[in-house]
Amino acid sequence: MTDDRLRTASEELRQASAATEDAEVQRRLYDQSDRIASLAAADEAPDGDTLMQHLHALGDLREATGGDVSERVDAALEAVRAVRDDGEN
């Protein structure tokens, strides 16, 4: 069950990773991108706890970034929140 919102979040994070010059932040963004891409391609929808873990990690990354990178992290956060909110209904 592919979720386009999670694929979008993953792509935003890949682009953010490519745009940052901080090697540690770049690695963290890329890792989150990979993990979210795996969720997007999974047969089952992710559970709320897993999504919350990603939301917390993305919140930390948003605080560690600025400019275009931060905007891309925000876009990923919005997409993951939408998936989580749909799962709660």
mmCIF file with all atom_site columns, C-alpha atoms in Angstrom:
data_model
loop_
_atom_site.group_PDB
_atom_site.id
_atom_site.type_symbol
_atom_site.label_atom_id
_atom_site.label_alt_id
_atom_site.label_comp_id
_atom_site.label_asym_id
_atom_site.label_entity_id
_atom_site.label_seq_id
_atom_site.pdbx_PDB_ins_code
_atom_site.Cartn_x
_atom_site.Cartn_y
_atom_site.Cartn_z
_atom_site.occupancy
_atom_site.B_iso_or_equiv
_atom_site.pdbx_formal_charge
_atom_site.auth_seq_id
_atom_site.auth_comp_id
_atom_site.auth_asym_id
_atom_site.auth_atom_id
_atom_site.pdbx_PDB_model_num
ATOM 1  C CA . MET A 1 1  ? 0.000  0.000  0.000  1.00 0.00 ? 1  MET A CA 1
ATOM 2  C CA . THR A 1 2  ? 1.937  3.000  -1.231 1.00 0.00 ? 2  THR A CA 1
ATOM 3  C CA . ASP A 1 3  ? 1.110  6.280  0.487  1.00 0.00 ? 3  ASP A CA 1
ATOM 4  C CA . ASP A 1 4  ? 1.890  9.244  -1.749 1.00 0.00 ? 4  ASP A CA 1
ATOM 5  C CA . ARG A 1 5  ? 2.087  11.600 1.225  1.00 0.00 ? 5  ARG A CA 1
ATOM 6  C CA . LEU A 1 6  ? 4.884  9.539  2.741  1.00 0.00 ? 6  LEU A CA 1
ATOM 7  C CA . ARG A 1 7  ? 6.656  9.360  -0.618 1.00 0.00 ? 7  ARG A CA 1
ATOM 8  C CA . THR A 1 8  ? 6.376  13.140 -0.831 1.00 0.00 ? 8  THR A CA 1
ATOM 9  C CA . ALA A 1 9  ? 7.783  13.487 2.701  1.00 0.00 ? 9  ALA A CA 1
ATOM 10 C CA . SER A 1 10 ? 10.680 11.217 1.799  1.00 0.00 ? 10 SER A CA 1
ATOM 11 C CA . GLU A 1 11 ? 11.462 13.223 -1.334 1.00 0.00 ? 11 GLU A CA 1
ATOM 12 C CA . GLU A 1 12 ? 11.333 16.529 0.567  1.00 0.00 ? 12 GLU A CA 1
ATOM 13 C CA . LEU A 1 13 ? 13.836 15.130 3.062  1.00 0.00 ? 13 LEU A CA 1
ATOM 14 C CA . ARG A 1 14 ? 16.154 13.901 0.290  1.00 0.00 ? 14 ARG A CA 1
ATOM 15 C CA . GLN A 1 15 ? 16.134 17.353 -1.245 1.00 0.00 ? 15 GLN A CA 1
ATOM 16 C CA . ALA A 1 16 ? 16.744 18.925 2.163  1.00 0.00 ? 16 ALA A CA 1
ATOM 17 C CA . SER A 1 17 ? 19.640 16.532 2.701  1.00 0.00 ? 17 SER A CA 1
ATOM 18 C CA . ALA A 1 18 ? 21.185 17.551 -0.608 1.00 0.00 ? 18 ALA A CA 1
ATOM 19 C CA . ALA A 1 19 ? 20.760 21.249 0.215  1.00 0.00 ? 19 ALA A CA 1
ATOM 20 C CA . THR A 1 20 ? 22.447 21.308 3.621  1.00 0.00 ? 20 THR A CA 1
ATOM 21 C CA . GLU A 1 21 ? 26.171 21.709 4.149  1.00 0.00 ? 21 GLU A CA 1
ATOM 22 C CA . ASP A 1 22 ? 26.179 20.217 7.665  1.00 0.00 ? 22 ASP A CA 1
ATOM 23 C CA . ALA A 1 23 ? 27.333 16.599 7.270  1.00 0.00 ? 23 ALA A CA 1
ATOM 24 C CA . GLU A 1 24 ? 25.612 15.355 10.439 1.00 0.00 ? 24 GLU A CA 1
ATOM 25 C CA . VAL A 1 25 ? 22.290 16.995 9.571  1.00 0.00 ? 25 VAL A CA 1
ATOM 26 C CA . GLN A 1 26 ? 22.640 15.704 6.014  1.00 0.00 ? 26 GLN A CA 1
ATOM 27 C CA . ARG A 1 27 ? 23.041 12.139 7.303  1.00 0.00 ? 27 ARG A CA 1
ATOM 28 C CA . ARG A 1 28 ? 20.082 12.465 9.674  1.00 0.00 ? 28 ARG A CA 1
ATOM 29 C CA . LEU A 1 29 ? 17.851 13.875 6.936  1.00 0.00 ? 29 LEU A CA 1
ATOM 30 C CA . TYR A 1 30 ? 18.853 11.120 4.532  1.00 0.00 ? 30 TYR A CA 1
ATOM 31 C CA . ASP A 1 31 ? 18.245 8.432  7.173  1.00 0.00 ? 31 ASP A CA 1
ATOM 32 C CA . GLN A 1 32 ? 14.775 9.795  7.899  1.00 0.00 ? 32 GLN A CA 1
ATOM 33 C CA . SER A 1 33 ? 14.091 9.930  4.170  1.00 0.00 ? 33 SER A CA 1
ATOM 34 C CA . ASP A 1 34 ? 15.015 6.253  3.799  1.00 0.00 ? 34 ASP A CA 1
ATOM 35 C CA . ARG A 1 35 ? 12.896 5.200  6.762  1.00 0.00 ? 35 ARG A CA 1
ATOM 36 C CA . ILE A 1 36 ? 9.874  7.133  5.567  1.00 0.00 ? 36 ILE A CA 1
ATOM 37 C CA . ALA A 1 37 ? 10.297 5.749  2.031  1.00 0.00 ? 37 ALA A CA 1
ATOM 38 C CA . SER A 1 38 ? 10.177 2.251  3.540  1.00 0.00 ? 38 SER A CA 1
ATOM 39 C CA . LEU A 1 39 ? 6.943  3.131  5.329  1.00 0.00 ? 39 LEU A CA 1
ATOM 40 C CA . ALA A 1 40 ? 5.491  4.470  2.086  1.00 0.00 ? 40 ALA A CA 1
ATOM 41 C CA . ALA A 1 41 ? 6.228  1.213  0.265  1.00 0.00 ? 41 ALA A CA 1
ATOM 42 C CA . ALA A 1 42 ? 5.093  -1.125 3.058  1.00 0.00 ? 42 ALA A CA 1
ATOM 43 C CA . ASP A 1 43 ? 2.077  -3.384 2.631  1.00 0.00 ? 43 ASP A CA 1
ATOM 44 C CA . GLU A 1 44 ? 0.489  -2.118 5.852  1.00 0.00 ? 44 GLU A CA 1
ATOM 45 C CA . ALA A 1 45 ? -0.112 1.411  7.047  1.00 0.00 ? 45 ALA A CA 1
ATOM 46 C CA . PRO A 1 46 ? 2.364  2.570  9.702  1.00 0.00 ? 46 PRO A CA 1
ATOM 47 C CA . ASP A 1 47 ? 1.156  2.637  13.290 1.00 0.00 ? 47 ASP A CA 1
ATOM 48 C CA . GLY A 1 48 ? 0.744  5.851  15.232 1.00 0.00 ? 48 GLY A CA 1
ATOM 49 C CA . ASP A 1 49 ? 3.776  5.212  17.446 1.00 0.00 ? 49 ASP A CA 1
ATOM 50 C CA . THR A 1 50 ? 6.068  4.859  14.453 1.00 0.00 ? 50 THR A CA 1
ATOM 51 C CA . LEU A 1 51 ? 4.717  8.047  12.921 1.00 0.00 ? 51 LEU A CA 1
ATOM 52 C CA . MET A 1 52 ? 5.156  9.905  16.224 1.00 0.00 ? 52 MET A CA 1
ATOM 53 C CA . GLN A 1 53 ? 8.808  8.827  16.354 1.00 0.00 ? 53 GLN A CA 1
ATOM 54 C CA . HIS A 1 54 ? 9.314  10.291 12.898 1.00 0.00 ? 54 HIS A CA 1
ATOM 55 C CA . LEU A 1 55 ? 7.481  13.480 13.848 1.00 0.00 ? 55 LEU A CA 1
ATOM 56 C CA . HIS A 1 56 ? 9.752  13.957 16.860 1.00 0.00 ? 56 HIS A CA 1
ATOM 57 C CA . ALA A 1 57 ? 12.887 13.319 14.800 1.00 0.00 ? 57 ALA A CA 1
ATOM 58 C CA . LEU A 1 58 ? 11.700 15.735 12.115 1.00 0.00 ? 58 LEU A CA 1
ATOM 59 C CA . GLY A 1 59 ? 10.906 18.366 14.744 1.00 0.00 ? 59 GLY A CA 1
ATOM 60 C CA . ASP A 1 60 ? 14.470 18.089 16.018 1.00 0.00 ? 60 ASP A CA 1
ATOM 61 C CA . LEU A 1 61 ? 15.783 18.408 12.474 1.00 0.00 ? 61 LEU A CA 1
ATOM 62 C CA . ARG A 1 62 ? 13.630 21.451 11.808 1.00 0.00 ? 62 ARG A CA 1
ATOM 63 C CA . GLU A 1 63 ? 15.193 23.160 14.828 1.00 0.00 ? 63 GLU A CA 1
ATOM 64 C CA . ALA A 1 64 ? 18.682 22.274 13.568 1.00 0.00 ? 64 ALA A CA 1
ATOM 65 C CA . THR A 1 65 ? 18.123 23.755 10.105 1.00 0.00 ? 65 THR A CA 1
ATOM 66 C CA . GLY A 1 66 ? 17.119 27.015 8.484  1.00 0.00 ? 66 GLY A CA 1
ATOM 67 C CA . GLY A 1 67 ? 16.017 28.503 5.189  1.00 0.00 ? 67 GLY A CA 1
ATOM 68 C CA . ASP A 1 68 ? 15.070 26.187 2.335  1.00 0.00 ? 68 ASP A CA 1
ATOM 69 C CA . VAL A 1 69 ? 16.172 23.116 4.280  1.00 0.00 ? 69 VAL A CA 1
ATOM 70 C CA . SER A 1 70 ? 13.825 23.984 7.144  1.00 0.00 ? 70 SER A CA 1
ATOM 71 C CA . GLU A 1 71 ? 10.970 24.615 4.697  1.00 0.00 ? 71 GLU A CA 1
ATOM 72 C CA . ARG A 1 72 ? 11.450 21.157 3.196  1.00 0.00 ? 72 ARG A CA 1
ATOM 73 C CA . VAL A 1 73 ? 11.499 19.581 6.654  1.00 0.00 ? 73 VAL A CA 1
ATOM 74 C CA . ASP A 1 74 ? 8.259  21.462 7.428  1.00 0.00 ? 74 ASP A CA 1
ATOM 75 C CA . ALA A 1 75 ? 6.679  20.053 4.266  1.00 0.00 ? 75 ALA A CA 1
ATOM 76 C CA . ALA A 1 76 ? 7.708  16.543 5.313  1.00 0.00 ? 76 ALA A CA 1
ATOM 77 C CA . LEU A 1 77 ? 6.313  17.142 8.806  1.00 0.00 ? 77 LEU A CA 1
ATOM 78 C CA . GLU A 1 78 ? 2.966  18.220 7.354  1.00 0.00 ? 78 GLU A CA 1
ATOM 79 C CA . ALA A 1 79 ? 2.776  15.114 5.181  1.00 0.00 ? 79 ALA A CA 1
ATOM 80 C CA . VAL A 1 80 ? 3.601  12.731 8.038  1.00 0.00 ? 80 VAL A CA 1
ATOM 81 C CA . ARG A 1 81 ? 1.104  14.523 10.322 1.00 0.00 ? 81 ARG A CA 1
ATOM 82 C CA . ALA A 1 82 ? -1.608 14.098 7.693  1.00 0.00 ? 82 ALA A CA 1
ATOM 83 C CA . VAL A 1 83 ? -0.960 10.354 7.549  1.00 0.00 ? 83 VAL A CA 1
ATOM 84 C CA . ARG A 1 84 ? -1.007 10.132 11.347 1.00 0.00 ? 84 ARG A CA 1
ATOM 85 C CA . ASP A 1 85 ? -4.228 12.152 11.570 1.00 0.00 ? 85 ASP A CA 1
ATOM 86 C CA . ASP A 1 86 ? -5.929 9.924  8.989  1.00 0.00 ? 86 ASP A CA 1
ATOM 87 C CA . GLY A 1 87 ? -4.924 6.858  10.989 1.00 0.00 ? 87 GLY A CA 1
ATOM 88 C CA . GLU A 1 88 ? -6.456 8.270  14.167 1.00 0.00 ? 88 GLU A CA 1
ATOM 89 C CA . ASN A 1 89 ? -9.871 8.714  12.550 1.00 0.00 ? 89 ASN A CA 1
#
